[in-house]
Amino acid sequence: MKAAAFEYVRAESVTDAIAALATGGSQVLAGGQSLVPLLNMRLARPSLLVDINALDELAYVRRDGEHVEIGALTRQRAVETSEVVRRDVPLLAQALRHVGHVATRNRGTLGGSLAHADPAAELPAVAVALDAEILVRGPGGERVIGAREFFEGPFRTVLTPGELLTAVRFPVRRAECAIEELSRRSKDLALVAVFVTVEQADGRCARARIAVAGAGPTPIRAVAAEELLHGRILDDAVLAEAAQEIAAATDPPSDLHAPAAYRREMAAVLGRRALTKAVR
Amino acid sequence: MKVTLTVNGQPCSADCEPRRTLADFLRHDLGFTGVHVGCEHGVCGACTITLDGATARACCLLAVQAEGADVTTVEGLATGGELHPLQEAFREHHGLQCGFCTPGVLATAAELLATNPDPSEAEVREALAGHLCRCTGYQFIVDAVRAAAVKPA
Ligand SMILES: Cc1cc2nc3c(=O)[nH]c(=O)nc-3n(C[C@@H](O)[C@H](O)[C@H](O)COP(=O)(O)OP(=O)(O)OC[C@H]3O[C@@H](n4cnc5c(N)ncnc54)[C@H](O)[C@@H]3O)c2cc1C
Ligand code: FES
Ligand code: FES
């Protein structure tokens, strides 16, 4: 199908973009990997597209104290291949290998994936797992939003019209990590995916972070499972218990791909596999 | 809007509406009909081209976004009368078949070999998974890509 007509402006600066976004019915165009298909299918009908692809100042990866800050317009492929990301936020680098194919990662951006807020997408779940901070600029200035507060529902965030996501700050987390994902086609969006990082000290769990995609209206943080692991020796029995807590945290949808009960069961199966992989 | 870009080394320019996808612009406005359009939502890979040195789905980009860009379509793979080593390998190994998905597959295979000169069969299959080919179980295509990999480009 073909898109309906819309106006188009190429923003020359962040200020420019924010000013253009003040127009009702306007929408940001980043990598276009979700938005252009939605336009083609007429599931999105903006009156104005504000193209931010010329904003080079929003494309960077930099180590900043205990954080890695990544500009919203950084292409997913650049994040995936960044040495800093591979070393300091390995969960993010690993997750990117599940995000579409190279051709879509070459264009798709980090900010676009978060702003799109697909509950089955990997990058929002990684942001939630790692307590990333989302930097936003709008007519009222800048604000910083915790990833867990950022996602409101399927394809809904707390961004207000006129606001631009400018960067994401990930805490440095060189922990053991693992991802287990079930999808219908290779590299497709997840039916269910579990993301874990585990730090151990003296043979016990010092810190675990667990998030699930595809099992609720937003990415889900499995807090009870994390607390259960804390301070424990990570033997099979403990991991099995944690897997049940992961499943209990989910609130999965039923749709034509899978019923809720199946997704919940898979959250436990994948969660246990991911934890086992992370702790060896 | 007027869009000016380089396609296969040639400067090109045409007028189009902002809603025109790059795939339609290349095919209909500039005549590069080797850009094939299947699903128009990024899944099938038929429209894959090379944009500023990296593969992209031409159906998931607007033509206006390609202003000033450097594009290579399948028409630009061969040099003069010489087929690209991948095209040669596809011919030898019967990887061409009906040819609908082939231009996109060639773009992806060229990018794979540029970053990984000797990919394993699994790596070739992973790269090809972004392309839906209706003609086969992919075996001939995999054979062709691996044959091109062992040949000096
Ligand atoms: C075939 C295919 C397979 C895919 N598979 C996966 C997958 O497995 N996993 C996955 O997670 N994703 C997948 N995707 C989607 C992914 O590729 C997109 O990159 C991503 O969801 C959107 O990023 P984008 O930069 O392309 O944003 P766009 O498509 O340009 O924008 C998406 C939305 O975010 C808004 N937006 C973008 N940037 C900003 C900003 N800076 N500030 C405010 N709002 C903004 C836009 O207005 C729009 O509403 C797939 C896409 C395709 C075509
Ligand atoms: S037509 Fe572009 S991916 Fe199918
Ligand atoms: S060669 Fe016919 S669709 Fe792939």
Coordinates of C-alpha atoms and ligand atoms in Angstrom, one line a residue:
Chain A
M1 CA 0.0 0.0 0.0
K2 CA 1.0 3.6 -0.3
A3 CA 1.1 6.3 2.4
A4 CA -1.4 9.1 2.6
A5 CA -0.1 12.6 1.9
F6 CA 1.7 14.6 4.6
E7 CA 4.0 17.6 4.9
Y8 CA 7.7 17.0 5.5
V9 CA 10.4 19.1 7.2
R10 CA 14.1 18.3 7.7
A11 CA 15.1 19.6 11.1
E12 CA 18.5 21.4 11.1
S13 CA 18.8 21.5 14.9
V14 CA 17.2 20.1 18.0
T15 CA 15.6 23.4 18.7
D16 CA 14.3 23.4 15.1
A17 CA 12.8 19.9 15.6
I18 CA 11.1 20.8 18.9
A19 CA 9.6 24.0 17.3
A20 CA 8.3 21.9 14.3
L21 CA 6.9 19.3 16.6
A22 CA 4.7 21.9 18.3
T23 CA 2.4 21.7 15.3
G24 CA -0.6 19.4 15.9
G25 CA -0.5 16.1 14.1
S26 CA 3.3 16.1 13.7
Q27 CA 5.5 13.1 14.3
V28 CA 9.2 12.5 14.5
L29 CA 10.8 10.5 11.6
A30 CA 14.0 8.7 12.8
G31 CA 15.2 5.5 11.1
G32 CA 11.7 5.0 9.7
Q33 CA 11.9 1.2 10.2
S34 CA 8.6 1.2 12.2
L35 CA 7.1 4.4 11.1
V36 CA 7.4 4.1 7.2
P37 CA 5.7 0.7 7.2
L38 CA 2.9 2.1 9.4
L39 CA 2.6 5.0 6.9
N40 CA 2.6 2.6 4.0
M41 CA -0.2 0.6 5.6
R42 CA -2.0 3.8 6.6
L43 CA -2.0 2.8 10.3
A44 CA -0.3 6.1 11.0
R45 CA -1.7 9.3 9.5
P46 CA 0.5 12.3 10.6
S47 CA 0.0 15.6 8.9
L48 CA 3.6 16.6 9.3
L49 CA 6.8 14.5 9.6
V50 CA 9.8 16.1 11.3
D51 CA 12.9 14.3 9.9
I52 CA 15.7 14.3 12.5
N53 CA 18.2 12.3 10.4
A54 CA 20.4 15.4 9.8
L55 CA 20.9 15.9 13.6
D56 CA 24.4 14.5 13.9
E57 CA 24.7 15.8 17.4
L58 CA 22.2 13.1 18.4
A59 CA 24.4 10.3 17.1
Y60 CA 27.1 9.3 19.5
V61 CA 28.2 6.7 22.1
R62 CA 30.2 8.1 25.0
R63 CA 31.4 6.8 28.4
D64 CA 30.5 9.3 31.0
G65 CA 31.6 8.3 34.5
E66 CA 29.5 5.3 35.5
H67 CA 27.2 5.6 32.5
V68 CA 27.3 5.0 28.8
E69 CA 25.3 7.7 27.1
I70 CA 24.0 7.0 23.6
G71 CA 22.4 9.7 21.4
A72 CA 18.8 8.9 20.3
L73 CA 19.7 9.0 16.6
T74 CA 22.6 6.5 16.9
R75 CA 21.9 3.7 14.5
Q76 CA 21.3 0.3 16.0
R77 CA 24.1 -1.2 14.0
A78 CA 26.5 1.4 15.4
V79 CA 25.4 0.6 19.0
E80 CA 25.8 -3.1 18.3
T81 CA 29.3 -2.8 17.0
S82 CA 30.5 -0.2 19.5
E83 CA 33.5 -1.4 21.6
V84 CA 32.3 0.7 24.5
V85 CA 28.9 -0.9 24.4
R86 CA 30.2 -4.4 24.0
R87 CA 32.5 -4.0 27.0
D88 CA 30.4 -1.8 29.4
V89 CA 26.8 -2.7 28.5
P90 CA 27.1 -6.2 27.0
L91 CA 23.4 -7.0 27.5
L92 CA 22.6 -4.2 25.1
A93 CA 25.1 -5.4 22.5
Q94 CA 23.7 -8.9 22.8
A95 CA 20.1 -7.8 22.5
L96 CA 20.8 -5.9 19.2
R97 CA 21.5 -9.2 17.4
H98 CA 17.9 -10.0 17.9
V99 CA 16.5 -6.7 16.6
G100 CA 15.5 -7.3 13.0
H101 CA 18.2 -7.9 10.3
V102 CA 21.3 -6.0 9.5
A103 CA 19.5 -3.9 6.8
T104 CA 17.0 -2.6 9.4
R105 CA 19.6 -2.1 12.1
N106 CA 21.7 0.0 9.6
R107 CA 18.8 2.5 9.6
G108 CA 16.8 1.9 12.8
T109 CA 17.9 4.1 15.8
L110 CA 18.1 3.5 19.5
G111 CA 15.7 6.3 20.3
G112 CA 13.2 5.2 17.6
S113 CA 12.9 1.8 19.2
L114 CA 12.3 3.2 22.7
A115 CA 9.8 5.9 21.5
H116 CA 8.0 3.2 19.4
A117 CA 7.4 1.3 22.7
D118 CA 6.5 -2.1 21.2
P119 CA 6.0 -4.3 24.2
A120 CA 7.7 -7.2 22.3
A121 CA 10.8 -5.2 21.3
E122 CA 14.2 -6.0 22.8
L123 CA 15.6 -2.5 23.4
P124 CA 12.8 -1.2 25.7
A125 CA 13.2 -4.4 27.8
V126 CA 17.0 -3.9 28.1
A127 CA 16.4 -0.3 29.2
V128 CA 14.0 -1.5 31.8
A129 CA 16.3 -4.3 33.0
L130 CA 19.3 -2.0 33.4
D131 CA 17.4 1.0 34.9
A132 CA 18.4 3.2 32.0
E133 CA 17.6 6.9 32.1
I134 CA 15.8 8.5 29.1
L135 CA 16.7 12.1 28.3
V136 CA 14.0 14.2 26.7
R137 CA 13.8 17.7 25.5
G138 CA 10.7 19.7 24.8
P139 CA 9.3 23.2 24.8
G140 CA 9.5 23.2 28.6
G141 CA 13.2 22.2 28.7
E142 CA 14.9 18.9 29.5
R143 CA 13.7 16.1 31.7
V144 CA 15.2 12.7 32.7
I145 CA 12.8 9.7 32.9
G146 CA 13.6 6.4 34.4
A147 CA 13.0 3.5 31.9
R148 CA 10.4 1.9 34.2
E149 CA 8.3 5.1 34.2
F150 CA 8.8 5.8 30.5
F151 CA 6.6 3.0 29.1
E152 CA 2.9 3.5 29.6
G153 CA 1.3 0.8 27.5
P154 CA 1.6 -0.9 24.1
F155 CA 3.1 1.7 21.8
R156 CA 2.5 4.4 24.5
T157 CA 5.2 6.4 26.4
V158 CA 5.1 9.4 28.7
L159 CA 6.4 11.6 25.9
T160 CA 4.1 14.5 25.3
P161 CA 3.5 16.0 21.9
G162 CA 6.4 18.3 21.1
E163 CA 8.9 16.3 23.1
L164 CA 12.0 14.8 21.5
L165 CA 13.9 11.8 23.0
T166 CA 17.5 13.0 22.8
A167 CA 19.6 10.3 24.5
V168 CA 19.6 7.2 26.7
R169 CA 22.0 6.7 29.7
F170 CA 22.8 3.1 30.6
P171 CA 24.6 2.3 33.8
V172 CA 27.9 0.5 33.2
R173 CA 27.1 -3.2 33.9
R174 CA 29.9 -5.6 33.0
A175 CA 28.0 -8.5 34.6
E176 CA 27.3 -11.9 33.1
C177 CA 24.3 -11.7 31.0
A178 CA 22.0 -13.8 28.8
I179 CA 19.0 -13.5 26.5
E180 CA 16.6 -16.2 25.6
E181 CA 14.0 -15.4 23.0
L182 CA 11.1 -17.3 21.3
S183 CA 9.9 -15.8 18.0
R184 CA 8.0 -17.2 15.0
R185 CA 10.6 -16.2 12.4
S186 CA 14.3 -15.6 12.8
K187 CA 14.9 -12.1 14.0
D188 CA 11.3 -11.3 14.3
L189 CA 9.7 -9.5 17.2
A190 CA 9.6 -11.8 20.3
L191 CA 6.6 -13.8 21.4
V192 CA 8.4 -13.8 24.7
A193 CA 12.0 -12.9 25.5
V194 CA 13.8 -12.8 28.9
F195 CA 16.9 -10.6 29.6
V196 CA 19.1 -11.2 32.6
T197 CA 22.3 -9.9 34.2
V198 CA 23.8 -11.6 37.2
E199 CA 26.7 -10.5 39.4
Q200 CA 28.1 -13.0 41.9
A201 CA 30.4 -12.5 44.8
D202 CA 31.8 -15.3 47.0
G203 CA 29.6 -17.8 45.2
R204 CA 26.4 -15.9 45.9
C205 CA 24.2 -13.6 43.9
A206 CA 25.2 -10.0 44.6
R207 CA 22.8 -8.5 42.1
A208 CA 20.5 -9.8 39.4
R209 CA 18.4 -7.8 36.9
I210 CA 15.6 -9.4 35.0
A211 CA 13.2 -8.1 32.4
V212 CA 10.7 -9.8 30.1
A213 CA 9.5 -8.6 26.7
G214 CA 6.3 -9.8 24.9
A215 CA 4.6 -10.7 28.2
G216 CA 2.7 -7.6 29.2
P217 CA 1.6 -4.1 27.9
T218 CA 5.1 -2.8 28.6
P219 CA 8.4 -4.5 29.2
I220 CA 8.1 -6.2 32.7
R221 CA 10.8 -6.0 35.4
A222 CA 10.7 -9.3 37.4
V223 CA 11.5 -7.7 40.8
A224 CA 10.4 -10.6 43.0
A225 CA 12.6 -12.9 41.1
E226 CA 15.6 -10.6 41.6
E227 CA 14.9 -10.3 45.3
L228 CA 14.6 -14.1 45.6
L229 CA 18.1 -14.5 44.0
H230 CA 19.7 -11.9 46.2
G231 CA 22.4 -13.4 48.5
R232 CA 21.6 -17.0 47.5
I233 CA 23.9 -19.7 46.1
L234 CA 22.7 -20.0 42.6
D235 CA 22.0 -23.8 42.3
D236 CA 19.4 -25.4 40.1
A237 CA 16.7 -25.3 42.7
V238 CA 17.0 -21.6 43.3
L239 CA 17.0 -20.9 39.6
A240 CA 13.9 -22.9 39.2
E241 CA 12.2 -21.0 41.9
A242 CA 13.2 -17.7 40.3
A243 CA 11.8 -18.9 37.0
Q244 CA 8.4 -19.3 38.6
E245 CA 8.7 -15.7 40.0
I246 CA 9.5 -14.4 36.5
A247 CA 6.4 -16.1 35.1
A248 CA 4.3 -14.7 38.0
A249 CA 5.4 -11.2 37.2
T250 CA 4.1 -11.3 33.6
D251 CA 0.7 -10.2 32.4
P252 CA 0.8 -11.6 28.9
P253 CA -1.7 -10.9 26.1
S254 CA -3.6 -13.6 24.2
D255 CA -3.6 -13.1 20.5
L256 CA -3.6 -15.2 17.3
H257 CA 0.1 -16.1 17.8
A258 CA -0.1 -17.5 21.3
P259 CA -2.5 -17.7 24.3
A260 CA -1.5 -16.0 27.6
A261 CA -1.0 -19.2 29.4
Y262 CA 1.6 -20.4 26.8
R263 CA 3.4 -17.1 27.0
R264 CA 3.5 -17.2 30.8
E265 CA 4.9 -20.8 30.7
M266 CA 7.5 -19.8 28.2
A267 CA 8.6 -16.9 30.4
A268 CA 9.4 -19.5 33.1
V269 CA 11.2 -21.8 30.6
L270 CA 13.2 -19.0 28.9
G271 CA 13.9 -17.4 32.3
R272 CA 15.4 -20.5 33.7
R273 CA 17.5 -21.1 30.6
A274 CA 18.7 -17.5 30.6
L275 CA 19.6 -17.6 34.3
T276 CA 21.4 -20.9 33.8
K277 CA 23.4 -19.5 30.9
A278 CA 24.3 -16.3 32.8
V279 CA 25.6 -18.2 35.9
R280 CA 27.1 -21.1 33.8
Chain B
M1 CA 10.1 18.1 -3.6
K2 CA 13.1 17.8 -5.7
V3 CA 15.4 14.9 -4.7
T4 CA 19.0 14.8 -5.9
L5 CA 21.3 11.8 -5.3
T6 CA 23.9 9.6 -6.8
V7 CA 22.8 6.2 -8.1
N8 CA 25.4 3.7 -9.3
G9 CA 27.9 6.6 -9.6
Q10 CA 25.6 8.7 -11.7
P11 CA 24.1 12.0 -10.4
C12 CA 20.2 11.7 -10.6
S13 CA 17.4 14.0 -9.8
A14 CA 13.6 14.1 -9.9
D15 CA 10.6 15.6 -8.3
C16 CA 8.4 13.6 -5.9
E17 CA 5.9 13.9 -3.1
P18 CA 7.3 13.4 0.5
R19 CA 5.2 10.2 0.8
R20 CA 7.1 8.6 -2.1
T21 CA 9.2 5.7 -0.8
L22 CA 12.8 5.4 -2.0
A23 CA 11.9 2.1 -3.6
D24 CA 9.2 3.7 -5.8
F25 CA 11.4 6.7 -6.5
L26 CA 14.2 4.5 -7.8
R27 CA 11.9 2.3 -9.8
H28 CA 9.4 4.6 -11.2
D29 CA 11.0 8.1 -11.2
L30 CA 14.5 7.1 -12.1
G31 CA 14.0 3.8 -13.9
F32 CA 16.1 1.5 -11.8
T33 CA 13.7 -1.4 -12.1
G34 CA 16.1 -3.9 -10.5
V35 CA 14.7 -2.5 -7.2
H36 CA 11.9 -5.0 -6.6
V37 CA 9.0 -4.3 -4.3
G38 CA 7.2 -7.1 -2.4
C39 CA 5.8 -6.5 1.0
E40 CA 6.3 -2.7 1.4
H41 CA 6.9 -3.2 5.2
G42 CA 10.4 -4.3 5.6
V43 CA 9.9 -8.0 5.9
C44 CA 10.6 -9.6 2.5
G45 CA 13.9 -7.9 1.6
A46 CA 13.2 -7.6 -2.1
C47 CA 13.8 -3.8 -2.1
T48 CA 17.2 -4.0 -0.3
I49 CA 19.7 -1.6 -1.8
T50 CA 23.0 -0.1 -0.5
L51 CA 22.8 3.4 0.8
D52 CA 25.9 5.3 1.8
G53 CA 27.8 2.0 2.1
A54 CA 25.3 0.0 4.1
T55 CA 22.2 -2.1 3.1
A56 CA 18.8 -0.6 3.7
R57 CA 15.2 -1.5 2.9
A58 CA 14.2 1.0 0.2
C59 CA 10.5 0.6 1.1
C60 CA 11.2 1.7 4.7
L61 CA 12.8 5.0 3.6
L62 CA 11.3 8.1 2.0
A63 CA 12.9 9.3 -1.1
V64 CA 13.3 12.8 0.5
Q65 CA 15.5 11.2 3.1
A66 CA 18.0 10.1 0.5
E67 CA 18.7 13.7 -0.6
G68 CA 22.5 13.8 -1.3
A69 CA 22.9 10.1 -0.6
D70 CA 25.0 7.6 -2.6
V71 CA 22.9 4.6 -3.6
T72 CA 23.9 1.3 -5.3
T73 CA 21.2 -0.8 -6.9
V74 CA 21.7 -4.2 -8.5
E75 CA 22.3 -2.4 -11.8
G76 CA 25.5 -1.0 -10.3
L77 CA 27.0 -4.3 -9.2
A78 CA 28.7 -5.3 -12.4
T79 CA 31.6 -3.2 -13.7
G80 CA 31.4 -2.6 -17.4
G81 CA 30.7 -6.0 -19.0
E82 CA 32.2 -7.8 -16.0
L83 CA 29.7 -9.5 -13.6
H84 CA 30.4 -9.1 -9.9
P85 CA 31.9 -12.3 -8.4
L86 CA 28.6 -12.8 -6.6
Q87 CA 26.6 -12.6 -9.8
E88 CA 29.0 -15.0 -11.4
A89 CA 28.7 -17.4 -8.5
F90 CA 24.9 -17.2 -8.5
R91 CA 24.9 -18.0 -12.3
E92 CA 27.2 -21.0 -11.8
H93 CA 25.3 -22.4 -8.8
H94 CA 21.8 -21.9 -10.0
G95 CA 21.2 -19.3 -7.3
L96 CA 19.3 -16.9 -9.6
Q97 CA 16.1 -18.8 -10.3
C98 CA 13.1 -16.5 -11.0
G99 CA 15.2 -13.5 -9.9
F100 CA 12.6 -11.6 -8.0
C101 CA 14.4 -11.6 -4.6
T102 CA 17.9 -11.8 -6.1
P103 CA 18.8 -8.0 -6.3
G104 CA 18.1 -7.7 -2.6
V105 CA 19.9 -10.9 -1.8
L106 CA 22.9 -9.8 -3.7
A107 CA 23.1 -6.5 -1.7
T108 CA 23.0 -8.4 1.6
A109 CA 25.5 -11.0 0.4
A110 CA 27.9 -8.3 -0.7
E111 CA 27.7 -6.6 2.7
L112 CA 28.2 -9.9 4.5
L113 CA 31.3 -10.7 2.5
A114 CA 32.7 -7.2 3.0
T115 CA 32.5 -7.6 6.7
N116 CA 33.1 -11.3 6.9
P117 CA 35.2 -12.6 4.0
D118 CA 34.7 -16.3 4.9
P119 CA 31.3 -16.8 6.5
S120 CA 30.2 -20.2 7.8
E121 CA 27.1 -21.8 6.3
A122 CA 25.2 -20.7 9.5
E123 CA 26.3 -17.1 9.1
V124 CA 25.2 -17.1 5.4
R125 CA 21.9 -18.5 6.4
E126 CA 21.5 -15.9 9.2
A127 CA 22.1 -13.1 6.7
L128 CA 19.7 -14.6 4.2
A129 CA 17.0 -15.0 6.8
G130 CA 16.1 -11.3 6.1
H131 CA 15.0 -12.3 2.5
L132 CA 11.9 -14.3 1.6
C133 CA 12.6 -16.3 -1.5
R134 CA 9.6 -18.2 -2.9
C135 CA 11.6 -20.3 -5.3
T136 CA 13.6 -22.6 -3.1
G137 CA 14.8 -23.8 0.2
Y138 CA 17.8 -21.5 -0.3
Q139 CA 20.3 -24.2 -0.8
F140 CA 21.6 -22.9 -4.2
I141 CA 21.7 -19.4 -2.9
V142 CA 23.8 -20.5 0.1
D143 CA 26.1 -22.4 -2.2
A144 CA 26.5 -19.4 -4.4
V145 CA 27.4 -17.0 -1.6
R146 CA 29.9 -19.5 -0.1
A147 CA 31.5 -20.0 -3.5
A148 CA 31.8 -16.3 -4.1
A149 CA 33.4 -16.0 -0.6
V150 CA 36.3 -18.3 -1.5
K151 CA 37.0 -16.5 -4.7
P152 CA 39.1 -13.3 -4.6
A153 CA 36.6 -10.4 -5.2
Ligands
LIG1 C1 11.4 -6.3 9.0 C2 11.5 -5.7 10.4 C3 11.8 -6.4 11.5 C4 11.9 -5.8 12.7 N1 12.2 -6.6 13.8 C5 12.4 -6.0 15.0 C6 12.7 -6.8 16.1 O1 12.9 -8.0 16.0 N2 12.8 -6.2 17.3 C7 12.6 -4.9 17.5 O2 12.7 -4.4 18.6 N3 12.3 -4.1 16.4 C8 12.2 -4.6 15.2 N4 11.8 -3.8 14.1 C9 11.6 -2.4 14.3 C10 12.9 -1.7 14.4 O3 13.7 -2.0 13.3 C11 12.9 -0.2 14.4 O4 14.2 0.2 14.3 C12 12.4 0.5 15.6 O5 11.3 0.0 16.3 C13 12.1 2.0 15.3 O6 13.2 2.7 15.2 P1 13.4 3.8 14.1 O7 14.6 4.6 14.4 O8 13.4 3.2 12.7 O9 12.2 4.8 14.3 P2 11.0 5.3 13.4 O10 10.3 4.2 12.6 O11 11.5 6.5 12.6 O12 10.0 5.9 14.5 C14 9.3 5.0 15.4 C15 8.4 5.8 16.3 O13 9.2 6.5 17.3 C16 9.0 7.9 17.2 N5 10.3 8.5 17.3 C17 11.5 8.1 16.7 N6 12.5 8.8 17.2 C18 12.1 9.6 18.1 C19 12.7 10.6 19.0 N7 14.0 10.8 19.0 N8 11.9 11.3 19.9 C20 10.6 11.1 19.9 N9 9.9 10.2 19.1 C21 10.7 9.5 18.2 C22 8.4 8.1 15.8 O14 7.6 9.3 15.7 C23 7.6 6.9 15.6 O15 6.4 7.0 16.3 C24 11.7 -4.4 12.9 C25 11.4 -3.6 11.8 C26 11.3 -4.2 10.5 C27 11.0 -3.4 9.3
FES2 S1 9.4 -4.5 -0.2 FE1 10.8 -3.7 1.1 S2 11.2 -5.3 2.4 FE2 9.6 -6.1 1.2
FES3 S1 14.5 -16.4 -6.8 FE1 12.4 -16.4 -7.0 S2 11.8 -15.5 -5.2 FE2 13.8 -15.8 -4.8

